[in-house]
């Protein structure tokens, strides 16, 4: 007898759709964690000085001697003639790879300007692949702000890798989405205990260790922003497992349960492995739940993690949800998390930041999840905030991290209680 | 196309944001796609601003491009004017919008907005942040002062008209802005300094000014160009159009502050106070007001003599640092450079005075290489040079933008004026070992308690290997090029070949040399051996080289 998958009862609350000024990064920003995941890959943005400045400002790249990402900054000459731009790109890639012989995969990343001038990076990648045959693989994708938001950059990067995945109908569990290495190791260990032995990851730790895909592949998404990749994997024959995302104890347990169900893991075995983790995770949550319970939370759109986080913070930490914003809503990918949200939750999709801030001010929530551009201004108005960018850089997945994840939200409130400045 | 891993300056529209955000009552409508809002965090995080930058981004998307982006621009402008009710409006575009040629400025001009509007054309593919800031400031001032422009042929106002008008002389402080290095405190310091000399400040701009304040600019007797990177063009235009004299000496350091005051007194036709006249045996204002002159003369500072200093910064701070280092602290400047191409000529002239060739580049790896090759003992640079210096094991003080949150300290710490000189003395000298400490380390370095390479005041802990070999990498620039893995195979081969030249007694003799100069001695000796074609470097060769280089 297998573990039953979590129930899914879509009960769509009314959604507020807005379009206007967005206080959200573009897809280029995903490079910041993707390049850490694949230390043998280089991400070359073909764009403007703005692109370069964006990535370094978002990442604080000065800590690197020579980062594994850079920008081929378009100059006036490149704009004047595309033929020259292609030659320039080839020259620049050649120089770059001579300096960095350890690079195995080069991602050419399209930006707003490269898209607008219609610089064909797919063709450039094809051309460079012929030139560099066997040494470096060149892929391309778009991280442009006119087409992608913040975390969609990873979706596009993974999508670009898919054609390289070998085909195999081997039974396997494929975890899709960048995880911190330590978290990934932990998940693999737990799956092993459950008896699921063939577990692979996309993106892999080495850009050349690409997992196969085929009819035996069960895909478990570790991140909620991989719509295009998930669909493309299904086209290759893989089955997409529906589950809440592995944030918090409940989400992580249900996420693993979806895999256990798909692989026919007996219930008693699943419980024997997971119950102690669940128990320990709940204990770790408890002190933070005391701080968060009953507090009103407003989530501004940023990383697509807002809905699963809202689910965790409301169900496991007892927070009240004022509004849950998301850059865009993919109902299929969010189905399990949406079903677990309180039925009257106000969702909003897209953003008109001035209008949204007016709603924040009117609601006076106890905590706002928002980007770095808005955090200090809201704090200055007396509203506590949690920076959202930390959530894409910190290990927050899994039962073992539930306490840490709750702590990230409790800390601003604890800090406010600690400070006695007047 | 140019490969950039890190850049000193942002795009020009970020410069425009610096002007808009520095001021009150100004709003900037920026035609830009999603993602460009990242620039907000420069102000809210680095400057810890409690207000969002006054910028409305049109946030156009790919699907808008087929339709009417011009309508989106007009809607954004209309809504921004209604919502924020600015006293002046800047309208411009970022790199991508420049390509789709909606001409938002022209659209705004046709909208009858009822507020002064500046159409910013900042070429994103050829210009950078400081140029954008300077151009924006100039265009804004020009637009607001248009109604006051004197008719051609109007005689220049006399800088001493204050006397006829029976008031104190007054000047404008032009250039201080957000994301500029210590501008907040420099304004305060210079305002105090001027007050002590009976000079009032009419307008400080852009920092803290409103559009109406800019309209008062012509009421001043002179303009002080505090930061040429931002205020250079506007000061020149005011001089041409309104005949207002410009004080161009930037008062950073003792000499420059004194020169600044003399220049200012001259321009305003004020009598020069006795202690600003250079009279032998008479205490100067600098001596009276700043500790730097005496601290620099005091015996502990003897150890500063000839310290090899590498300088890389924006032009204003690089030039000032070179002057202070060479004339006021007795350092030897071994490298001088800047990323400010607009002021390259001035930096080249300052370098030439020191017998150097200026390094004008925006490639931080080139700067790091030059830093290593110059065998510097102290680096004065930006936050990036701080990181490069750390990799090379060199002490460093930050003297210039681009800013890090650390460069906006809670305490008062100007760079300009007499107090600025005090701040500079402390912040440049503290990363070095203090004189007596250096002497004692030299004396006791053979004691077993002494861990080679450990600098207690830097809090960097003891090196991992306590032997004589390892710490060298931390202390000797030439021995620690820190290349990316596998980049310098040819150089590595040369390095290995040179290392194999050293005999045991040569190495032993080298180890007796204090670690902080050992790298330089090693490099010099190897150069000497190469030049002479020596097959081995023994103790004798080392002393031959030492004699050779001490000539």
Coordinates of C-alpha atoms in Angstrom, one line a residue, chain B:
Chain B
X1 CA 31.7 45.0 -27.2
X2 CA 33.7 44.9 -24.0
X3 CA 33.9 42.2 -21.4
X4 CA 33.1 43.6 -18.0
X5 CA 33.2 41.5 -14.8
X6 CA 32.7 44.4 -12.5
X7 CA 32.2 48.1 -13.2
X8 CA 33.2 51.2 -11.2
X9 CA 30.4 53.3 -12.6
X10 CA 26.8 52.4 -13.4
X11 CA 25.0 53.6 -16.6
X12 CA 24.3 57.3 -17.1
X13 CA 20.7 57.1 -16.0
X14 CA 21.9 56.0 -12.5
X15 CA 23.8 59.3 -12.5
X16 CA 20.5 61.1 -13.2
X17 CA 18.9 59.1 -10.4
X18 CA 21.6 60.4 -8.1
X19 CA 20.7 64.0 -8.9
X20 CA 16.9 63.4 -8.6
X21 CA 17.3 61.5 -5.3
X22 CA 19.7 64.0 -3.8
X23 CA 17.2 66.7 -4.3
X24 CA 13.7 67.4 -2.9
X25 CA 10.7 68.1 -5.1
X26 CA 12.2 66.6 -8.2
X27 CA 10.7 63.5 -9.9
X28 CA 12.3 61.4 -12.6
X29 CA 10.2 59.4 -15.1
X30 CA 12.4 56.7 -16.5
X31 CA 11.3 54.7 -19.6
X32 CA 12.8 51.4 -18.6
X33 CA 12.0 47.7 -18.5
X34 CA 11.4 45.5 -15.4
X35 CA 14.7 45.0 -13.6
X36 CA 16.0 48.5 -13.9
X37 CA 14.4 49.2 -10.5
X38 CA 17.4 47.5 -9.0
X39 CA 19.0 50.9 -8.9
X40 CA 16.6 51.9 -6.0
X41 CA 18.6 49.6 -3.7
X42 CA 21.7 51.6 -4.2
X43 CA 20.0 54.4 -2.3
X44 CA 17.8 52.4 0.1
X45 CA 20.5 50.0 1.1
X46 CA 23.9 51.6 0.6
X47 CA 22.8 55.1 1.7
X48 CA 20.2 53.6 4.1
X49 CA 17.6 56.0 2.7
X50 CA 14.3 55.9 4.4
X51 CA 12.5 57.1 1.2
X52 CA 12.1 55.5 -2.1
X53 CA 14.1 57.3 -4.9
X54 CA 11.7 59.7 -6.6
X55 CA 11.7 57.6 -9.8
X56 CA 8.8 56.2 -11.8
X57 CA 9.8 53.4 -14.1
X58 CA 7.5 52.7 -17.1
X59 CA 8.3 49.0 -16.8
X60 CA 7.6 48.1 -20.4
X61 CA 7.5 44.4 -21.5
X62 CA 8.2 42.6 -24.7
X63 CA 4.5 42.4 -25.4
X64 CA 4.2 46.2 -25.2
X65 CA 6.8 46.6 -27.9
X66 CA 4.4 45.6 -30.7
X67 CA 1.8 48.1 -29.3
X68 CA 2.0 51.6 -28.1
X69 CA 4.8 52.1 -25.7
X70 CA 4.5 55.9 -26.2
X71 CA 1.1 55.7 -24.6
X72 CA 2.6 53.9 -21.7
X73 CA 5.2 56.7 -21.3
X74 CA 2.6 59.4 -21.3
X75 CA 0.4 57.5 -18.8
X76 CA 3.4 57.0 -16.5
X77 CA 4.3 60.7 -16.8
X78 CA 0.7 61.8 -16.1
X79 CA 0.3 59.5 -13.1
X80 CA 3.7 60.5 -11.7
X81 CA 2.9 64.2 -11.9
X82 CA -0.5 63.7 -10.3
X83 CA 0.8 61.4 -7.5
X84 CA 4.0 63.1 -6.6
X85 CA 3.3 66.7 -7.7
X86 CA 6.9 67.5 -8.4
X87 CA 8.3 71.0 -8.6
X88 CA 10.5 69.9 -11.5
X89 CA 10.3 66.8 -13.7
X90 CA 13.1 64.8 -15.3
X91 CA 12.1 62.6 -18.2
X92 CA 14.5 60.1 -19.7
X93 CA 15.2 56.6 -20.7
X94 CA 17.5 53.7 -19.9
X95 CA 19.6 51.7 -22.3
X96 CA 16.8 49.5 -23.7
X97 CA 14.3 52.4 -24.2
X98 CA 17.0 54.4 -26.0
X99 CA 16.9 51.6 -28.7
X100 CA 13.1 51.8 -29.2
X101 CA 13.2 55.5 -29.7
X102 CA 10.0 56.6 -28.1
X103 CA 11.6 59.9 -27.2
X104 CA 9.8 60.3 -23.8
X105 CA 11.2 63.8 -23.3
X106 CA 9.6 65.0 -26.5
X107 CA 6.3 63.3 -25.5
X108 CA 6.4 65.0 -22.1
X109 CA 7.1 68.4 -23.8
X110 CA 3.8 68.0 -25.6
X111 CA 1.8 67.2 -22.5
X112 CA 1.4 70.7 -21.0
X113 CA 2.4 69.4 -17.5
X114 CA 2.6 72.8 -15.8
X115 CA 5.9 72.0 -14.2
X116 CA 9.4 72.7 -15.5
X117 CA 10.5 69.6 -17.4
X118 CA 14.0 68.5 -18.4
X119 CA 14.3 66.1 -21.4
X120 CA 17.4 64.0 -20.5
X121 CA 19.3 62.5 -23.4
X122 CA 22.0 60.3 -21.8
X123 CA 23.6 58.0 -24.3
X124 CA 23.7 54.7 -22.5
X125 CA 26.1 53.0 -24.9
X126 CA 28.9 55.5 -24.7
X127 CA 28.6 57.3 -21.4
X128 CA 28.6 56.4 -17.7
X129 CA 27.2 57.3 -14.3
X130 CA 29.3 60.4 -13.4
X131 CA 28.8 61.8 -16.8
X132 CA 25.1 61.2 -16.5
X133 CA 25.0 62.9 -13.1
X134 CA 26.9 66.0 -14.4
X135 CA 24.8 66.2 -17.5
X136 CA 21.5 65.9 -15.5
X137 CA 22.6 68.6 -13.0
X138 CA 23.7 70.9 -15.8
X139 CA 20.5 70.4 -17.8
X140 CA 18.3 70.9 -14.7
X141 CA 20.1 74.1 -13.6
X142 CA 20.0 75.4 -17.2
X143 CA 16.3 74.8 -17.6
X144 CA 15.4 76.4 -14.3
X145 CA 17.7 79.4 -14.8
X146 CA 16.6 80.1 -18.4
X147 CA 14.2 83.0 -17.4
X148 CA 17.1 84.7 -15.5
X149 CA 19.7 84.5 -18.3
X150 CA 21.3 87.9 -18.6
X151 CA 21.1 89.5 -22.0
X152 CA 24.3 89.1 -24.1
X153 CA 26.7 91.9 -23.3
X154 CA 25.6 92.3 -19.7
X155 CA 28.7 93.1 -17.7
X156 CA 29.9 90.4 -15.3
X157 CA 28.7 90.8 -11.7
X158 CA 31.5 91.9 -9.5
X159 CA 32.4 89.1 -7.0
X160 CA 32.8 91.8 -4.4
X161 CA 29.3 93.2 -4.9
X162 CA 28.5 91.9 -1.4
X163 CA 30.5 94.9 -0.1
X164 CA 28.3 97.4 -2.0
X165 CA 25.2 95.5 -1.0
X166 CA 26.3 95.7 2.7
X167 CA 26.2 92.0 3.4
X168 CA 28.5 89.1 3.9
X169 CA 29.8 87.4 0.8
X170 CA 28.1 84.2 -0.2
X171 CA 28.9 81.2 -2.3
X172 CA 27.2 78.1 -3.7
X173 CA 28.6 74.6 -2.9
X174 CA 28.0 72.7 -6.1
X175 CA 28.4 69.0 -6.7
X176 CA 27.7 67.1 -3.4
X177 CA 25.3 64.2 -4.1
X178 CA 24.1 60.9 -2.8
X179 CA 26.5 58.0 -3.6
X180 CA 29.3 60.5 -3.6
X181 CA 32.1 59.8 -1.2
X182 CA 31.4 61.5 2.2
X183 CA 29.5 64.3 0.6
X184 CA 27.1 64.6 3.6
X185 CA 29.9 65.5 6.0
X186 CA 32.0 67.5 3.5
X187 CA 29.1 69.9 3.1
X188 CA 29.0 70.4 6.8
X189 CA 32.7 70.8 7.2
X190 CA 33.0 73.3 4.3
X191 CA 30.0 75.3 5.5
X192 CA 31.7 75.6 9.0
X193 CA 35.0 76.5 7.4
X194 CA 33.4 79.3 5.3
X195 CA 31.4 80.6 8.3
X196 CA 34.7 81.0 10.2
X197 CA 35.9 83.2 7.4
X198 CA 32.7 85.2 7.3
X199 CA 31.4 83.6 4.1
X200 CA 27.8 82.4 3.9
X201 CA 26.5 79.5 1.8
X202 CA 23.7 80.5 -0.5
X203 CA 22.8 77.1 -2.1
X204 CA 24.1 73.6 -1.6
X205 CA 23.1 71.5 -4.6
X206 CA 22.1 69.0 -5.7
X207 CA 22.2 67.5 -2.2
X208 CA 19.2 68.6 -0.2
X209 CA 18.2 71.4 -2.7
X210 CA 14.8 72.0 -4.1
X211 CA 14.2 73.4 -7.7
X212 CA 13.5 76.8 -6.1
X213 CA 16.9 76.7 -4.5
X214 CA 18.6 76.2 -7.9
X215 CA 16.8 79.3 -9.0
X216 CA 18.7 81.2 -6.3
X217 CA 22.1 80.1 -7.7
X218 CA 22.8 83.4 -9.4
X219 CA 22.4 85.3 -6.1
X220 CA 25.8 84.0 -5.0
X221 CA 29.1 85.8 -5.5
X222 CA 31.0 82.7 -6.5
X223 CA 30.5 79.0 -7.1
X224 CA 32.5 76.4 -5.3
X225 CA 33.0 73.4 -7.5
X226 CA 33.4 70.8 -4.7
X227 CA 33.1 67.7 -7.0
X228 CA 34.2 68.3 -10.6
X229 CA 32.8 64.9 -11.6
X230 CA 29.3 66.2 -10.9
X231 CA 29.5 70.0 -10.9
X232 CA 32.2 70.7 -13.5
X233 CA 29.9 71.4 -16.5
X234 CA 27.4 73.4 -14.5
X235 CA 30.1 75.6 -13.0
X236 CA 31.6 76.3 -16.4
X237 CA 28.1 77.2 -17.8
X238 CA 27.3 79.5 -14.9
X239 CA 30.7 81.2 -15.5
X240 CA 30.0 81.6 -19.2
X241 CA 26.3 82.6 -18.9
X242 CA 26.2 84.5 -15.6
X243 CA 29.8 85.5 -15.3
X244 CA 30.0 83.8 -11.9
X245 CA 33.5 83.1 -10.8
X246 CA 34.4 79.5 -9.9
X247 CA 36.6 78.3 -7.1
X248 CA 38.0 75.1 -8.5
X249 CA 40.5 73.9 -5.8
X250 CA 39.0 70.9 -4.1
X251 CA 39.8 71.4 -0.4
X252 CA 40.9 67.8 0.4
X253 CA 44.1 67.8 2.5
X254 CA 46.1 70.5 4.3
X255 CA 47.7 72.2 1.2
X256 CA 44.5 72.1 -0.8
X257 CA 42.4 73.5 2.0
X258 CA 44.8 76.4 2.4
X259 CA 44.9 76.9 -1.3
X260 CA 41.1 76.8 -1.5
X261 CA 40.8 79.4 1.2
X262 CA 43.3 81.7 -0.5
X263 CA 41.6 81.2 -3.9
X264 CA 38.3 82.0 -2.3
X265 CA 39.5 85.1 -0.6
X266 CA 41.1 86.3 -3.8
X267 CA 37.9 85.7 -5.8
X268 CA 35.7 87.4 -3.3
X269 CA 38.2 90.2 -2.8
X270 CA 38.4 89.4 0.9
X271 CA 41.4 90.3 3.0
X272 CA 43.6 87.3 3.5
X273 CA 43.9 86.5 7.3
X274 CA 47.4 86.5 8.6
X275 CA 47.5 82.8 9.3
X276 CA 46.7 82.0 5.7
X277 CA 49.6 84.1 4.5
X278 CA 52.7 81.9 4.3
X279 CA 55.0 83.8 6.6
X280 CA 58.0 82.0 7.9
X281 CA 57.9 81.2 11.6
X282 CA 54.2 82.1 12.0
X283 CA 51.7 79.3 12.8
X284 CA 49.4 78.7 10.0
X285 CA 45.6 78.2 10.1
X286 CA 46.3 74.6 9.2
X287 CA 48.5 74.1 12.2
X288 CA 45.9 75.8 14.4
X289 CA 42.9 73.9 13.1
X290 CA 44.1 70.4 12.1
X291 CA 46.2 67.8 13.8
X292 CA 47.6 66.4 10.6
X293 CA 50.6 68.7 10.3
X294 CA 51.9 67.9 13.7
X295 CA 51.0 64.2 13.6
X296 CA 52.9 64.0 10.4
X297 CA 55.9 65.7 11.9
X298 CA 55.9 63.8 15.2
X299 CA 58.5 61.1 15.5
X300 CA 56.2 58.1 15.3
X301 CA 55.4 59.1 11.8
X302 CA 59.0 58.7 10.7
X303 CA 58.2 55.2 9.6
X304 CA 55.8 56.6 7.0
X305 CA 58.7 58.0 5.1
X306 CA 58.9 56.6 1.6
X307 CA 56.1 54.1 2.2
X308 CA 55.1 52.9 -1.3
X309 CA 51.5 54.0 -2.0
X310 CA 49.3 52.9 -4.8
X311 CA 46.3 55.2 -5.5
X312 CA 43.3 54.5 -7.7
X313 CA 40.0 56.4 -7.3
X314 CA 37.7 58.8 -9.0
X315 CA 39.7 61.8 -10.4
X316 CA 39.0 64.2 -7.5
X317 CA 40.0 61.9 -4.8
X318 CA 42.9 60.3 -6.7
X319 CA 44.5 63.7 -7.3
X320 CA 43.9 64.8 -3.8
X321 CA 45.3 61.6 -2.4
X322 CA 48.4 61.8 -4.5
X323 CA 49.1 65.3 -3.2
X324 CA 48.4 64.4 0.5
X325 CA 50.5 61.2 0.3
X326 CA 53.5 62.8 -1.3
X327 CA 53.6 66.2 0.3
X328 CA 51.8 65.8 3.7
X329 CA 52.6 62.3 4.8
X330 CA 56.0 61.8 3.1
X331 CA 54.9 58.6 1.3
X332 CA 56.2 57.7 -2.1
X333 CA 53.4 57.4 -4.7
X334 CA 54.2 54.4 -6.9
X335 CA 51.0 54.3 -8.8
X336 CA 48.2 56.8 -9.6
X337 CA 45.1 56.1 -11.6
X338 CA 41.5 56.8 -12.1
X339 CA 38.4 55.4 -13.7
X340 CA 37.1 58.9 -14.5
X341 CA 37.9 59.2 -18.2
X342 CA 36.3 62.7 -18.3
X343 CA 39.0 64.0 -15.9
X344 CA 41.9 61.9 -17.3
X345 CA 43.9 64.9 -18.3
X346 CA 44.0 66.3 -14.8
X347 CA 45.0 62.8 -13.4
X348 CA 47.7 62.5 -16.0
X349 CA 49.1 65.9 -15.0
X350 CA 49.1 65.0 -11.3
X351 CA 50.9 61.7 -12.1
X352 CA 53.4 63.5 -14.3
X353 CA 54.3 65.8 -11.4
X354 CA 55.3 62.7 -9.5
X355 CA 57.2 61.2 -12.4
X356 CA 54.5 58.6 -13.0
X357 CA 52.3 57.6 -15.9
X358 CA 48.6 57.6 -14.9
X359 CA 46.6 54.5 -15.2
X360 CA 43.2 55.4 -16.8
X361 CA 41.1 52.3 -16.9
X362 CA 37.8 50.8 -15.8
X363 CA 39.1 47.3 -15.7
X364 CA 39.7 46.3 -12.0
X365 CA 41.9 43.4 -13.0
X366 CA 44.3 45.8 -14.8
X367 CA 44.4 47.9 -11.6
X368 CA 45.1 44.8 -9.4
X369 CA 47.9 43.9 -11.7
X370 CA 49.4 47.4 -11.6
X371 CA 49.1 47.3 -7.8
X372 CA 51.1 44.1 -7.6
X373 CA 53.7 45.2 -10.0
X374 CA 54.2 48.5 -8.2
X375 CA 55.2 46.6 -5.1
X376 CA 53.0 48.9 -3.0
X377 CA 52.9 48.8 0.7
X378 CA 49.7 50.7 1.1
X379 CA 46.7 51.0 -1.3
X380 CA 44.3 53.9 -1.4
X381 CA 41.4 53.0 -3.6
X382 CA 37.8 52.2 -4.0
X383 CA 36.0 49.2 -2.4
X384 CA 37.3 47.1 -5.3
X385 CA 40.9 48.0 -4.6
X386 CA 40.2 47.1 -1.0
X387 CA 39.3 43.6 -2.2
X388 CA 42.3 43.4 -4.6
X389 CA 44.6 44.6 -1.8
X390 CA 43.2 41.9 0.5
X391 CA 44.1 39.3 -2.1
X392 CA 47.6 40.7 -2.3
X393 CA 47.9 40.9 1.4
X394 CA 48.3 44.7 1.4
X395 CA 46.8 47.2 3.8
X396 CA 44.2 49.5 2.2
X397 CA 42.1 52.6 2.9
X398 CA 39.0 53.4 0.9
X399 CA 39.1 57.0 -0.5
X400 CA 36.5 57.1 -3.2
X401 CA 33.2 56.0 -4.7
X402 CA 31.7 53.6 -5.8
X403 CA 30.2 53.3 -2.3
X404 CA 29.7 50.4 0.0
X405 CA 27.4 50.6 3.0
X406 CA 30.6 51.0 5.1
X407 CA 31.4 54.3 3.3
X408 CA 28.4 55.9 4.8
X409 CA 29.5 55.9 8.4
X410 CA 27.3 56.9 11.3
X411 CA 30.0 59.2 12.7
X412 CA 31.0 62.5 11.3
X413 CA 33.9 61.8 8.9
X414 CA 34.5 64.3 6.2
X415 CA 37.3 64.2 3.8
X416 CA 37.4 68.0 3.1
X417 CA 38.7 70.8 5.2
X418 CA 40.7 70.7 8.5
X419 CA 38.7 67.9 10.1
X420 CA 38.8 66.0 6.8
X421 CA 42.6 66.1 7.0
X422 CA 42.4 64.5 10.5
X423 CA 40.0 61.8 9.3
X424 CA 42.4 61.1 6.4
X425 CA 45.4 60.8 8.6
X426 CA 43.7 58.3 10.8
X427 CA 42.1 56.3 8.1
X428 CA 45.2 56.0 6.0
X429 CA 47.7 55.4 8.7
X430 CA 45.8 53.0 10.9
X431 CA 45.9 50.2 8.3
X432 CA 49.7 50.4 8.5
X433 CA 51.7 49.3 11.4
X434 CA 52.4 52.1 13.7
X435 CA 56.0 53.3 13.9
X436 CA 57.0 52.0 17.3
X437 CA 55.2 48.8 16.6
X438 CA 57.0 48.3 13.4
X439 CA 60.3 48.9 15.1
X440 CA 59.5 46.4 17.9
X441 CA 58.5 43.7 15.4
X442 CA 61.7 44.2 13.6
X443 CA 63.6 43.8 16.9
X444 CA 61.8 40.8 18.3
X445 CA 61.0 38.9 15.1
X446 CA 63.4 36.0 16.0
X447 CA 61.6 35.4 19.3
X448 CA 59.6 32.2 19.4
X449 CA 56.4 34.0 20.3
X450 CA 56.6 36.0 17.1
X451 CA 54.5 34.7 14.3
X452 CA 55.8 36.0 11.1
X453 CA 53.3 38.0 9.1
X454 CA 50.9 38.5 11.9
X455 CA 49.6 42.1 12.2
X456 CA 47.7 42.2 15.4
X457 CA 46.0 45.5 14.7
X458 CA 44.5 44.2 11.5
X459 CA 42.7 41.4 13.3
X460 CA 43.6 39.0 10.5
X461 CA 44.8 36.3 12.9
X462 CA 48.0 34.3 12.6
X463 CA 48.9 32.9 9.2
X464 CA 48.1 29.2 9.0
X465 CA 51.7 28.0 8.6
X466 CA 53.9 29.6 11.2
X467 CA 57.0 28.9 9.2
X468 CA 58.8 31.4 7.1
X469 CA 57.6 30.3 3.7
X470 CA 53.8 30.7 3.9
X471 CA 53.3 34.2 5.3
X472 CA 55.2 35.6 2.4
X473 CA 52.1 35.2 0.3
X474 CA 50.3 37.4 2.6
X475 CA 53.0 40.1 2.8
X476 CA 54.6 40.1 -0.6
X477 CA 52.6 41.4 -3.5
X478 CA 54.8 39.8 -6.2
X479 CA 54.5 36.4 -4.6
X480 CA 50.7 36.4 -4.6
X481 CA 49.3 37.3 -8.0
X482 CA 46.1 35.3 -7.2
X483 CA 45.3 34.4 -10.7
X484 CA 42.1 32.6 -11.7
X485 CA 42.9 28.9 -11.7
X486 CA 45.0 27.9 -14.6
X487 CA 45.3 31.4 -16.2
X488 CA 49.0 32.1 -16.0
X489 CA 50.8 28.9 -16.9
X490 CA 53.6 30.7 -18.6
X491 CA 54.1 33.1 -15.7
X492 CA 54.0 30.1 -13.3
X493 CA 56.7 28.4 -15.3
X494 CA 58.9 31.6 -15.0
X495 CA 58.1 31.8 -11.3
X496 CA 59.1 28.2 -10.8
X497 CA 62.3 28.7 -12.8
X498 CA 63.2 31.7 -10.7
X499 CA 62.4 29.9 -7.4
X500 CA 64.7 27.1 -8.4
X501 CA 67.5 29.6 -8.7
X502 CA 67.6 30.2 -4.9
X503 CA 70.2 28.3 -3.0
X504 CA 69.6 27.3 0.6
X505 CA 71.8 30.0 2.0
X506 CA 70.2 32.5 -0.3
X507 CA 66.7 31.5 1.0
X508 CA 68.0 31.6 4.6
X509 CA 69.3 35.1 4.1
X510 CA 66.1 36.2 2.5
X511 CA 64.1 34.8 5.5
X512 CA 66.0 37.2 7.8
X513 CA 64.6 40.1 6.0
X514 CA 61.5 41.5 7.6
X515 CA 58.4 40.0 5.9
X516 CA 56.9 43.3 4.9
X517 CA 59.8 44.1 2.6
X518 CA 60.8 40.5 1.8
X519 CA 58.6 40.3 -1.3
X520 CA 60.2 43.4 -2.8
X521 CA 63.7 42.1 -2.0
X522 CA 62.9 38.8 -3.6
X523 CA 61.5 40.4 -6.7
X524 CA 64.4 42.8 -7.0
X525 CA 67.0 40.1 -6.5
X526 CA 65.4 37.9 -9.1
X527 CA 65.3 40.8 -11.6
X528 CA 68.9 41.4 -10.9
X529 CA 69.8 37.7 -11.4
X530 CA 67.9 37.6 -14.6
X531 CA 69.6 40.7 -15.8
X532 CA 73.0 39.4 -14.9
X533 CA 72.2 35.9 -16.2
X534 CA 73.1 34.4 -12.8
X535 CA 72.6 30.6 -12.5
X536 CA 72.1 30.7 -8.8
X537 CA 70.9 33.2 -6.2
X538 CA 72.9 32.8 -3.0
X539 CA 73.4 35.1 -0.1
X540 CA 76.1 37.0 -2.0
X541 CA 73.9 37.5 -5.0
X542 CA 71.2 38.9 -2.6
X543 CA 73.6 41.4 -1.2
X544 CA 74.9 42.3 -4.6
X545 CA 71.3 43.0 -5.7
X546 CA 70.6 45.0 -2.5
X547 CA 73.7 47.2 -3.3
X548 CA 72.6 47.5 -6.9
X549 CA 69.1 48.7 -6.0
X550 CA 70.1 51.0 -3.2
X551 CA 72.0 53.2 -5.6

